[in-house]
PDB file of C-alpha atoms and ligand atoms in Angstrom:
ATOM      1  CA  VAL R   1      21.555   7.675   4.595  1.00  0.00           C
ATOM      2  CA  THR R   2      20.821   4.773   2.254  1.00  0.00           C
ATOM      3  CA  ALA R   3      24.513   4.053   1.755  1.00  0.00           C
ATOM      4  CA  LEU R   4      24.810   3.347   5.479  1.00  0.00           C
ATOM      5  CA  PHE R   5      21.799   1.052   5.873  1.00  0.00           C
ATOM      6  CA  ASP R   6      20.463  -1.219   3.143  1.00  0.00           C
ATOM      7  CA  GLU R   7      16.700  -1.112   3.740  1.00  0.00           C
ATOM      8  CA  LEU R   8      15.845  -3.812   1.212  1.00  0.00           C
ATOM      9  CA  ALA R   9      18.409  -6.227   2.628  1.00  0.00           C
ATOM     10  CA  HIS R  10      16.760  -5.789   6.044  1.00  0.00           C
ATOM     11  CA  ALA R  11      13.148  -5.722   4.870  1.00  0.00           C
ATOM     12  CA  GLY R  12      12.400  -9.227   6.177  1.00  0.00           C
ATOM     13  CA  ALA R  13      12.540 -12.444   4.152  1.00  0.00           C
ATOM     14  CA  ALA R  14       8.742 -12.776   4.114  1.00  0.00           C
ATOM     15  CA  HIS R  15       8.424  -9.465   2.270  1.00  0.00           C
ATOM     16  CA  VAL R  16      10.836  -9.869  -0.604  1.00  0.00           C
ATOM     17  CA  GLY R  17      11.041 -12.229  -3.571  1.00  0.00           C
ATOM     18  CA  ASP R  18       8.477 -14.980  -4.110  1.00  0.00           C
ATOM     19  CA  ALA R  19       7.496 -15.014  -0.405  1.00  0.00           C
ATOM     20  CA  ALA R  20       5.686 -11.673  -0.771  1.00  0.00           C
ATOM     21  CA  ALA R  21       2.937 -13.223  -2.912  1.00  0.00           C
ATOM     22  CA  SER R  22       1.738 -15.355   0.009  1.00  0.00           C
ATOM     23  CA  TYR R  23       2.307 -12.762   2.758  1.00  0.00           C
ATOM     24  CA  ASP R  24      -1.401 -11.963   3.194  1.00  0.00           C
ATOM     25  CA  GLU R  25      -2.259 -15.612   3.870  1.00  0.00           C
ATOM     26  CA  LYS R  26       0.664 -15.952   6.261  1.00  0.00           C
ATOM     27  CA  ILE R  27      -0.281 -12.857   8.284  1.00  0.00           C
ATOM     28  CA  PRO R  28      -4.005 -12.079   7.962  1.00  0.00           C
ATOM     29  CA  PHE R  29      -5.110  -8.510   8.684  1.00  0.00           C
ATOM     30  CA  ASP R  30      -8.461  -6.774   8.436  1.00  0.00           C
ATOM     31  CA  PRO R  31      -7.743  -3.040   7.992  1.00  0.00           C
ATOM     32  CA  ARG R  32     -11.277  -1.826   8.751  1.00  0.00           C
ATOM     33  CA  ASP R  33     -10.666  -0.901  12.403  1.00  0.00           C
ATOM     34  CA  ASP R  34      -7.635   1.159  11.453  1.00  0.00           C
ATOM     35  CA  VAL R  35      -9.543   2.892   8.638  1.00  0.00           C
ATOM     36  CA  ARG R  36     -12.296   3.706  11.153  1.00  0.00           C
ATOM     37  CA  LEU R  37      -9.702   5.060  13.604  1.00  0.00           C
ATOM     38  CA  LEU R  38      -8.251   7.399  10.995  1.00  0.00           C
ATOM     39  CA  CYS R  39     -11.739   8.556   9.962  1.00  0.00           C
ATOM     40  CA  GLU R  40     -12.505   9.329  13.621  1.00  0.00           C
ATOM     41  CA  LEU R  41      -9.302  11.363  13.658  1.00  0.00           C
ATOM     42  CA  GLY R  42     -10.513  13.414  10.699  1.00  0.00           C
ATOM     43  CA  LEU R  43      -9.504  11.517   7.562  1.00  0.00           C
ATOM     44  CA  ASP R  44     -11.746  12.579   4.685  1.00  0.00           C
ATOM     45  CA  ARG R  45     -11.593  13.354   0.980  1.00  0.00           C
ATOM     46  CA  THR R  46      -9.797  16.643   1.646  1.00  0.00           C
ATOM     47  CA  LYS R  47      -6.924  14.919   3.480  1.00  0.00           C
ATOM     48  CA  THR R  48      -3.741  13.241   2.315  1.00  0.00           C
ATOM     49  CA  LEU R  49      -2.399   9.995   3.740  1.00  0.00           C
ATOM     50  CA  LEU R  50       0.983   8.331   3.508  1.00  0.00           C
ATOM     51  CA  ASP R  51       1.277   4.616   4.334  1.00  0.00           C
ATOM     52  CA  MET R  52       4.913   3.722   4.987  1.00  0.00           C
ATOM     53  CA  GLY R  53       5.749   0.026   4.568  1.00  0.00           C
ATOM     54  CA  ALA R  54       2.385  -0.481   2.893  1.00  0.00           C
ATOM     55  CA  GLY R  55       3.079  -4.069   1.827  1.00  0.00           C
ATOM     56  CA  THR R  56       0.322  -5.487  -0.367  1.00  0.00           C
ATOM     57  CA  GLY R  57      -1.790  -2.390   0.308  1.00  0.00           C
ATOM     58  CA  ARG R  58      -4.415  -3.875   2.580  1.00  0.00           C
ATOM     59  CA  PHE R  59      -4.727  -0.673   4.601  1.00  0.00           C
ATOM     60  CA  ALA R  60      -3.931   1.851   1.839  1.00  0.00           C
ATOM     61  CA  VAL R  61      -6.486   0.462  -0.592  1.00  0.00           C
ATOM     62  CA  ALA R  62      -9.191   0.253   2.096  1.00  0.00           C
ATOM     63  CA  ALA R  63      -8.438   3.803   3.282  1.00  0.00           C
ATOM     64  CA  ALA R  64      -8.431   5.277  -0.229  1.00  0.00           C
ATOM     65  CA  ARG R  65     -12.244   5.299  -0.333  1.00  0.00           C
ATOM     66  CA  TYR R  66     -12.272   7.808   2.510  1.00  0.00           C
ATOM     67  CA  ALA R  67      -9.181   9.890   1.726  1.00  0.00           C
ATOM     68  CA  GLY R  68      -8.035  12.388  -0.860  1.00  0.00           C
ATOM     69  CA  ASP R  69      -4.572  11.483  -2.073  1.00  0.00           C
ATOM     70  CA  VAL R  70      -2.987   8.302  -0.757  1.00  0.00           C
ATOM     71  CA  ILE R  71       0.702   7.570  -1.142  1.00  0.00           C
ATOM     72  CA  ALA R  72       1.752   4.000  -0.433  1.00  0.00           C
ATOM     73  CA  VAL R  73       5.470   3.444   0.052  1.00  0.00           C
ATOM     74  CA  ASP R  74       7.309   0.156   0.369  1.00  0.00           C
ATOM     75  CA  ILE R  75      10.910  -0.874  -0.121  1.00  0.00           C
ATOM     76  CA  SER R  76      10.139  -4.288  -1.649  1.00  0.00           C
ATOM     77  CA  PRO R  77       9.579  -4.631  -5.427  1.00  0.00           C
ATOM     78  CA  ALA R  78       7.768  -7.924  -4.744  1.00  0.00           C
ATOM     79  CA  MET R  79       5.341  -6.090  -2.448  1.00  0.00           C
ATOM     80  CA  GLN R  80       4.902  -3.487  -5.160  1.00  0.00           C
ATOM     81  CA  ALA R  81       3.812  -6.257  -7.551  1.00  0.00           C
ATOM     82  CA  ALA R  82       1.350  -7.617  -4.969  1.00  0.00           C
ATOM     83  CA  PHE R  83       0.109  -4.088  -4.351  1.00  0.00           C
ATOM     84  CA  GLU R  84      -0.530  -3.513  -8.057  1.00  0.00           C
ATOM     85  CA  ARG R  85      -2.543  -6.762  -8.221  1.00  0.00           C
ATOM     86  CA  ARG R  86      -4.754  -5.584  -5.338  1.00  0.00           C
ATOM     87  CA  ARG R  87      -5.120  -2.125  -6.812  1.00  0.00           C
ATOM     88  CA  LEU R  88      -6.382  -3.591 -10.114  1.00  0.00           C
ATOM     89  CA  LEU R  89      -8.892  -5.722  -8.280  1.00  0.00           C
ATOM     90  CA  LEU R  90     -10.202  -2.900  -6.103  1.00  0.00           C
ATOM     91  CA  ARG R  91      -9.759  -0.004  -8.501  1.00  0.00           C
ATOM     92  CA  GLY R  92      -7.578   1.909  -6.055  1.00  0.00           C
ATOM     93  CA  ARG R  93      -7.052   4.696  -8.519  1.00  0.00           C
ATOM     94  CA  ARG R  94      -6.281   7.499  -6.141  1.00  0.00           C
ATOM     95  CA  ILE R  95      -3.260   5.742  -4.667  1.00  0.00           C
ATOM     96  CA  ARG R  96       0.246   6.453  -5.760  1.00  0.00           C
ATOM     97  CA  PHE R  97       2.727   3.654  -5.024  1.00  0.00           C
ATOM     98  CA  VAL R  98       6.323   4.716  -4.494  1.00  0.00           C
ATOM     99  CA  LEU R  99       9.120   2.198  -4.220  1.00  0.00           C
ATOM    100  CA  GLY R 100      11.165   3.507  -1.315  1.00  0.00           C
ATOM    101  CA  GLY R 101      11.692   3.276   2.384  1.00  0.00           C
ATOM    102  CA  PHE R 102      11.698   5.119   5.691  1.00  0.00           C
ATOM    103  CA  LEU R 103      15.223   6.280   4.924  1.00  0.00           C
ATOM    104  CA  SER R 104      15.076   6.667   1.156  1.00  0.00           C
ATOM    105  CA  TYR R 105      11.579   7.939   0.288  1.00  0.00           C
ATOM    106  CA  GLU R 106      11.726  11.525  -0.966  1.00  0.00           C
ATOM    107  CA  HIS R 107       8.427  13.293  -0.476  1.00  0.00           C
ATOM    108  CA  GLU R 108       7.270  15.632  -3.217  1.00  0.00           C
ATOM    109  CA  GLY R 109       4.549  18.227  -2.857  1.00  0.00           C
ATOM    110  CA  GLU R 110       2.720  19.467   0.207  1.00  0.00           C
ATOM    111  CA  PRO R 111       3.194  17.826   3.601  1.00  0.00           C
ATOM    112  CA  VAL R 112       0.521  15.214   4.388  1.00  0.00           C
ATOM    113  CA  ASP R 113      -2.232  15.157   7.037  1.00  0.00           C
ATOM    114  CA  PHE R 114      -1.790  11.531   8.112  1.00  0.00           C
ATOM    115  CA  VAL R 115       1.042   9.027   8.243  1.00  0.00           C
ATOM    116  CA  TYR R 116       0.174   5.402   8.927  1.00  0.00           C
ATOM    117  CA  SER R 117       2.772   2.687   9.324  1.00  0.00           C
ATOM    118  CA  ARG R 118       2.025  -0.849  10.437  1.00  0.00           C
ATOM    119  CA  ASN R 119       4.608  -3.473  11.279  1.00  0.00           C
ATOM    120  CA  ALA R 120       7.416  -1.927   9.289  1.00  0.00           C
ATOM    121  CA  ILE R 121       9.528   0.355  11.503  1.00  0.00           C
ATOM    122  CA  HIS R 122      10.554  -2.640  13.632  1.00  0.00           C
ATOM    123  CA  HIS R 123      12.797  -3.701  10.734  1.00  0.00           C
ATOM    124  CA  LEU R 124      15.136  -0.813  11.499  1.00  0.00           C
ATOM    125  CA  PRO R 125      17.733  -0.722  14.296  1.00  0.00           C
ATOM    126  CA  ASP R 126      17.167   2.093  16.800  1.00  0.00           C
ATOM    127  CA  ILE R 127      19.580   4.558  15.214  1.00  0.00           C
ATOM    128  CA  TRP R 128      17.708   4.277  11.946  1.00  0.00           C
ATOM    129  CA  LYS R 129      14.305   4.289  13.675  1.00  0.00           C
ATOM    130  CA  VAL R 130      15.199   7.753  14.917  1.00  0.00           C
ATOM    131  CA  VAL R 131      16.169   8.910  11.441  1.00  0.00           C
ATOM    132  CA  ALA R 132      12.960   7.346  10.084  1.00  0.00           C
ATOM    133  CA  LEU R 133      10.780   9.080  12.695  1.00  0.00           C
ATOM    134  CA  GLN R 134      12.434  12.387  12.052  1.00  0.00           C
ATOM    135  CA  ARG R 135      11.796  11.971   8.310  1.00  0.00           C
ATOM    136  CA  LEU R 136       8.129  11.039   8.936  1.00  0.00           C
ATOM    137  CA  HIS R 137       7.851  14.129  11.127  1.00  0.00           C
ATOM    138  CA  ASP R 138       9.097  16.282   8.250  1.00  0.00           C
ATOM    139  CA  VAL R 139       6.565  14.748   5.824  1.00  0.00           C
ATOM    140  CA  LEU R 140       3.631  15.651   8.135  1.00  0.00           C
ATOM    141  CA  LYS R 141       1.878  18.990   8.446  1.00  0.00           C
ATOM    142  CA  PRO R 142       2.126  20.600  11.898  1.00  0.00           C
ATOM    143  CA  GLY R 143      -0.682  18.981  13.926  1.00  0.00           C
ATOM    144  CA  GLY R 144      -0.703  16.022  11.518  1.00  0.00           C
ATOM    145  CA  VAL R 145      -1.350  12.522  12.832  1.00  0.00           C
ATOM    146  CA  LEU R 146       1.012   9.557  12.973  1.00  0.00           C
ATOM    147  CA  VAL R 147      -0.456   6.105  13.648  1.00  0.00           C
ATOM    148  CA  LEU R 148       2.445   3.736  14.198  1.00  0.00           C
ATOM    149  CA  ARG R 149       2.177   0.042  14.968  1.00  0.00           C
ATOM    150  CA  GLY R 150       4.805  -2.590  15.471  1.00  0.00           C
ATOM    151  CA  VAL R 151       6.551  -5.035  17.739  1.00  0.00           C
ATOM    152  CA  VAL R 152       7.800  -3.148  20.800  1.00  0.00           C
ATOM    153  CA  PHE R 153       8.688  -4.867  24.068  1.00  0.00           C
ATOM    154  CA  ARG R 154       7.246  -3.446  27.260  1.00  0.00           C
ATOM    155  CA  PHE R 155       9.447  -5.523  29.574  1.00  0.00           C
ATOM    156  CA  GLU R 156      11.592  -4.510  32.484  1.00  0.00           C
ATOM    157  CA  PRO R 157      15.302  -5.280  32.039  1.00  0.00           C
ATOM    158  CA  ALA R 158      15.230  -8.139  34.554  1.00  0.00           C
ATOM    159  CA  GLU R 159      12.311  -9.810  32.748  1.00  0.00           C
ATOM    160  CA  THR R 160      13.720  -9.501  29.265  1.00  0.00           C
ATOM    161  CA  VAL R 161      15.376 -12.869  28.710  1.00  0.00           C
ATOM    162  CA  ALA R 162      12.419 -14.852  30.026  1.00  0.00           C
ATOM    163  CA  ARG R 163       9.872 -12.760  28.116  1.00  0.00           C
ATOM    164  CA  ILE R 164      11.816 -13.092  24.863  1.00  0.00           C
ATOM    165  CA  GLU R 165      12.101 -16.857  25.367  1.00  0.00           C
ATOM    166  CA  ALA R 166       8.319 -16.983  25.802  1.00  0.00           C
ATOM    167  CA  TYR R 167       7.776 -14.787  22.734  1.00  0.00           C
ATOM    168  CA  LEU R 168       9.924 -17.070  20.584  1.00  0.00           C
ATOM    169  CA  ALA R 169       8.360 -20.223  22.030  1.00  0.00           C
ATOM    170  CA  ALA R 170       4.908 -18.974  20.965  1.00  0.00           C
ATOM    171  CA  ALA R 171       6.014 -18.606  17.308  1.00  0.00           C
ATOM    172  CA  SER R 172       4.184 -20.464  14.560  1.00  0.00           C
ATOM    173  CA  SER R 173       5.381 -23.969  13.689  1.00  0.00           C
ATOM    174  CA  ASP R 174       4.031 -23.509  10.157  1.00  0.00           C
ATOM    175  CA  PRO R 175       5.708 -20.798   8.034  1.00  0.00           C
ATOM    176  CA  ALA R 176       2.538 -20.540   5.909  1.00  0.00           C
ATOM    177  CA  LYS R 177       0.493 -19.500   8.965  1.00  0.00           C
ATOM    178  CA  GLY R 178       2.738 -17.083  10.820  1.00  0.00           C
ATOM    179  CA  PHE R 179       6.313 -16.216  11.648  1.00  0.00           C
ATOM    180  CA  THR R 180       8.369 -19.162  12.838  1.00  0.00           C
ATOM    181  CA  ARG R 181      10.904 -19.050  15.633  1.00  0.00           C
ATOM    182  CA  ASP R 182      13.753 -19.050  13.094  1.00  0.00           C
ATOM    183  CA  GLU R 183      12.215 -16.094  11.281  1.00  0.00           C
ATOM    184  CA  LEU R 184      11.676 -14.157  14.517  1.00  0.00           C
ATOM    185  CA  GLU R 185      15.217 -14.807  15.735  1.00  0.00           C
ATOM    186  CA  VAL R 186      16.689 -13.193  12.620  1.00  0.00           C
ATOM    187  CA  VAL R 187      14.836  -9.911  13.196  1.00  0.00           C
ATOM    188  CA  LEU R 188      14.961  -9.897  17.008  1.00  0.00           C
ATOM    189  CA  PRO R 189      18.029  -7.616  17.321  1.00  0.00           C
ATOM    190  CA  ARG R 190      16.139  -4.829  15.566  1.00  0.00           C
ATOM    191  CA  LYS R 191      13.297  -4.760  18.079  1.00  0.00           C
ATOM    192  CA  THR R 192      13.197  -2.161  20.825  1.00  0.00           C
ATOM    193  CA  PHE R 193      11.669  -1.379  24.220  1.00  0.00           C
ATOM    194  CA  SER R 194       8.653   0.828  24.923  1.00  0.00           C
ATOM    195  CA  TRP R 195      10.783   2.880  27.303  1.00  0.00           C
ATOM    196  CA  LEU R 196      13.098   3.702  24.378  1.00  0.00           C
ATOM    197  CA  MET R 197      10.472   4.031  21.652  1.00  0.00           C
ATOM    198  CA  GLU R 198       8.359   6.591  23.491  1.00  0.00           C
ATOM    199  CA  PRO R 199      11.267   9.029  24.082  1.00  0.00           C
ATOM    200  CA  MET R 200      12.431   8.440  20.508  1.00  0.00           C
ATOM    201  CA  LEU R 201       9.030   9.584  19.238  1.00  0.00           C
ATOM    202  CA  GLU R 202       9.075  12.620  21.507  1.00  0.00           C
ATOM    203  CA  ARG R 203      12.639  13.527  20.641  1.00  0.00           C
ATOM    204  CA  CYS R 204      11.655  13.456  16.952  1.00  0.00           C
ATOM    205  CA  GLY R 205       8.930  16.043  17.529  1.00  0.00           C
ATOM    206  CA  PHE R 206       5.831  13.948  18.197  1.00  0.00           C
ATOM    207  CA  ALA R 207       3.389  14.282  21.069  1.00  0.00           C
ATOM    208  CA  ILE R 208       2.120  10.815  22.003  1.00  0.00           C
ATOM    209  CA  GLU R 209      -1.640  11.123  22.453  1.00  0.00           C
ATOM    210  CA  ARG R 210      -2.196   7.433  23.116  1.00  0.00           C
ATOM    211  CA  ALA R 211       0.113   4.442  23.565  1.00  0.00           C
ATOM    212  CA  ARG R 212      -1.436   0.988  23.679  1.00  0.00           C
ATOM    213  CA  TYR R 213       0.358  -2.302  24.127  1.00  0.00           C
ATOM    214  CA  GLY R 214      -0.847  -5.807  23.376  1.00  0.00           C
ATOM    215  CA  HIS R 215       0.639  -8.582  25.528  1.00  0.00           C
ATOM    216  CA  ASP R 216       3.530  -6.174  26.275  1.00  0.00           C
ATOM    217  CA  LEU R 217       4.850  -7.170  22.826  1.00  0.00           C
ATOM    218  CA  TYR R 218       3.042  -5.039  20.360  1.00  0.00           C
ATOM    219  CA  ALA R 219       2.520  -1.268  20.294  1.00  0.00           C
ATOM    220  CA  GLU R 220       0.111   1.158  18.732  1.00  0.00           C
ATOM    221  CA  TYR R 221       1.062   4.815  19.018  1.00  0.00           C
ATOM    222  CA  LEU R 222      -1.247   7.640  18.143  1.00  0.00           C
ATOM    223  CA  CYS R 223       0.865  10.780  17.824  1.00  0.00           C
ATOM    224  CA  ARG R 224       0.686  14.292  16.522  1.00  0.00           C
ATOM    225  CA  ARG R 225       3.423  16.366  14.991  1.00  0.00           C
ATOM    226  CA  VAL R 226       4.001  19.102  17.523  1.00  0.00           C
TER     227      VAL R 226
HETATM  228  C1  SAM A   1       5.019  -6.971   8.125  1.00  0.00           C
HETATM  229  S1  SAM A   1       4.836  -6.191   6.543  1.00  0.00           S
HETATM  230  C2  SAM A   1       3.444  -5.142   6.852  1.00  0.00           C
HETATM  231  C3  SAM A   1       2.787  -4.659   5.599  1.00  0.00           C
HETATM  232  C4  SAM A   1       1.565  -3.770   5.807  1.00  0.00           C
HETATM  233  N1  SAM A   1       1.874  -2.569   6.542  1.00  0.00           N
HETATM  234  C5  SAM A   1       0.492  -4.550   6.528  1.00  0.00           C
HETATM  235  O1  SAM A   1       0.251  -4.268   7.722  1.00  0.00           O
HETATM  236  O2  SAM A   1      -0.112  -5.432   5.927  1.00  0.00           O
HETATM  237  C6  SAM A   1       6.206  -5.075   6.580  1.00  0.00           C
HETATM  238  C7  SAM A   1       6.389  -4.276   5.296  1.00  0.00           C
HETATM  239  O3  SAM A   1       7.389  -3.301   5.513  1.00  0.00           O
HETATM  240  C8  SAM A   1       8.227  -3.262   4.384  1.00  0.00           C
HETATM  241  N2  SAM A   1       9.509  -2.704   4.821  1.00  0.00           N
HETATM  242  C9  SAM A   1      10.496  -3.315   5.511  1.00  0.00           C
HETATM  243  N3  SAM A   1      11.508  -2.452   5.747  1.00  0.00           N
HETATM  244  C10 SAM A   1      11.119  -1.268   5.204  1.00  0.00           C
HETATM  245  C11 SAM A   1      11.729   0.006   5.095  1.00  0.00           C
HETATM  246  N4  SAM A   1      12.936   0.244   5.611  1.00  0.00           N
HETATM  247  N5  SAM A   1      11.047   0.986   4.478  1.00  0.00           N
HETATM  248  C12 SAM A   1       9.819   0.763   3.960  1.00  0.00           C
HETATM  249  N6  SAM A   1       9.197  -0.421   3.996  1.00  0.00           N
HETATM  250  C13 SAM A   1       9.842  -1.424   4.615  1.00  0.00           C
HETATM  251  C14 SAM A   1       8.280  -4.694   3.876  1.00  0.00           C
HETATM  252  O4  SAM A   1       8.662  -4.769   2.521  1.00  0.00           O
HETATM  253  C15 SAM A   1       6.847  -5.127   4.123  1.00  0.00           C
HETATM  254  O5  SAM A   1       6.027  -4.881   3.006  1.00  0.00           O
END
């Protein structure tokens, strides 16, 4: 699989090299609501959690207090370095970081109870999203939970050009404070539609228990391995 798609080359410029060190300031995120959501879904010290595309570990480190084993996976060595800095600061001892990706991570040991992935799968084209989802499915226990977030367009075909123009026009003018139009344009071809993403999830063996969309641009899926 990895010979056909270079995950690191497509990981997004903001996530590799020197840029990774300032990613958290560029894109702020408070993980507490997501930690609460997983706890409501049954995360506790007896459960295992995999965070795919964990970045600097904002979610994984916050969730580790409430979980048993946590495995944080990311394709970017620069994110790994940022992750290790956070781990030192917050004593995230029960987290294992694995350098790998949706397509290249090889899970060892028992299947996990929870998979969480925020803003990472949208770096893959649809063919590889399907392979990624199928691999996440195989990592989960039957009945296990997948919480998946990312940019997903809930537009009708006839609206698409205008909605994408508006999406790009709303981009940040300051690369230190958000993604700029130029940055968004590079990754645009790897985005997908809600009316493709939902069947992709189902085809890969997930039951979608809840699908939420923000501004018809951003999706949160709460799924269970069937
Ligand atoms: C937008 S950041 C989000 C980081 C983190 N989930 C968060 O919400 O703060 C996307 C992350 O996905 C990682 N990534 C990109 N492509 C990936 C892939 N194919 N497999 C695993 N991680 C990937 C990037 O290195 C980056 O750390």
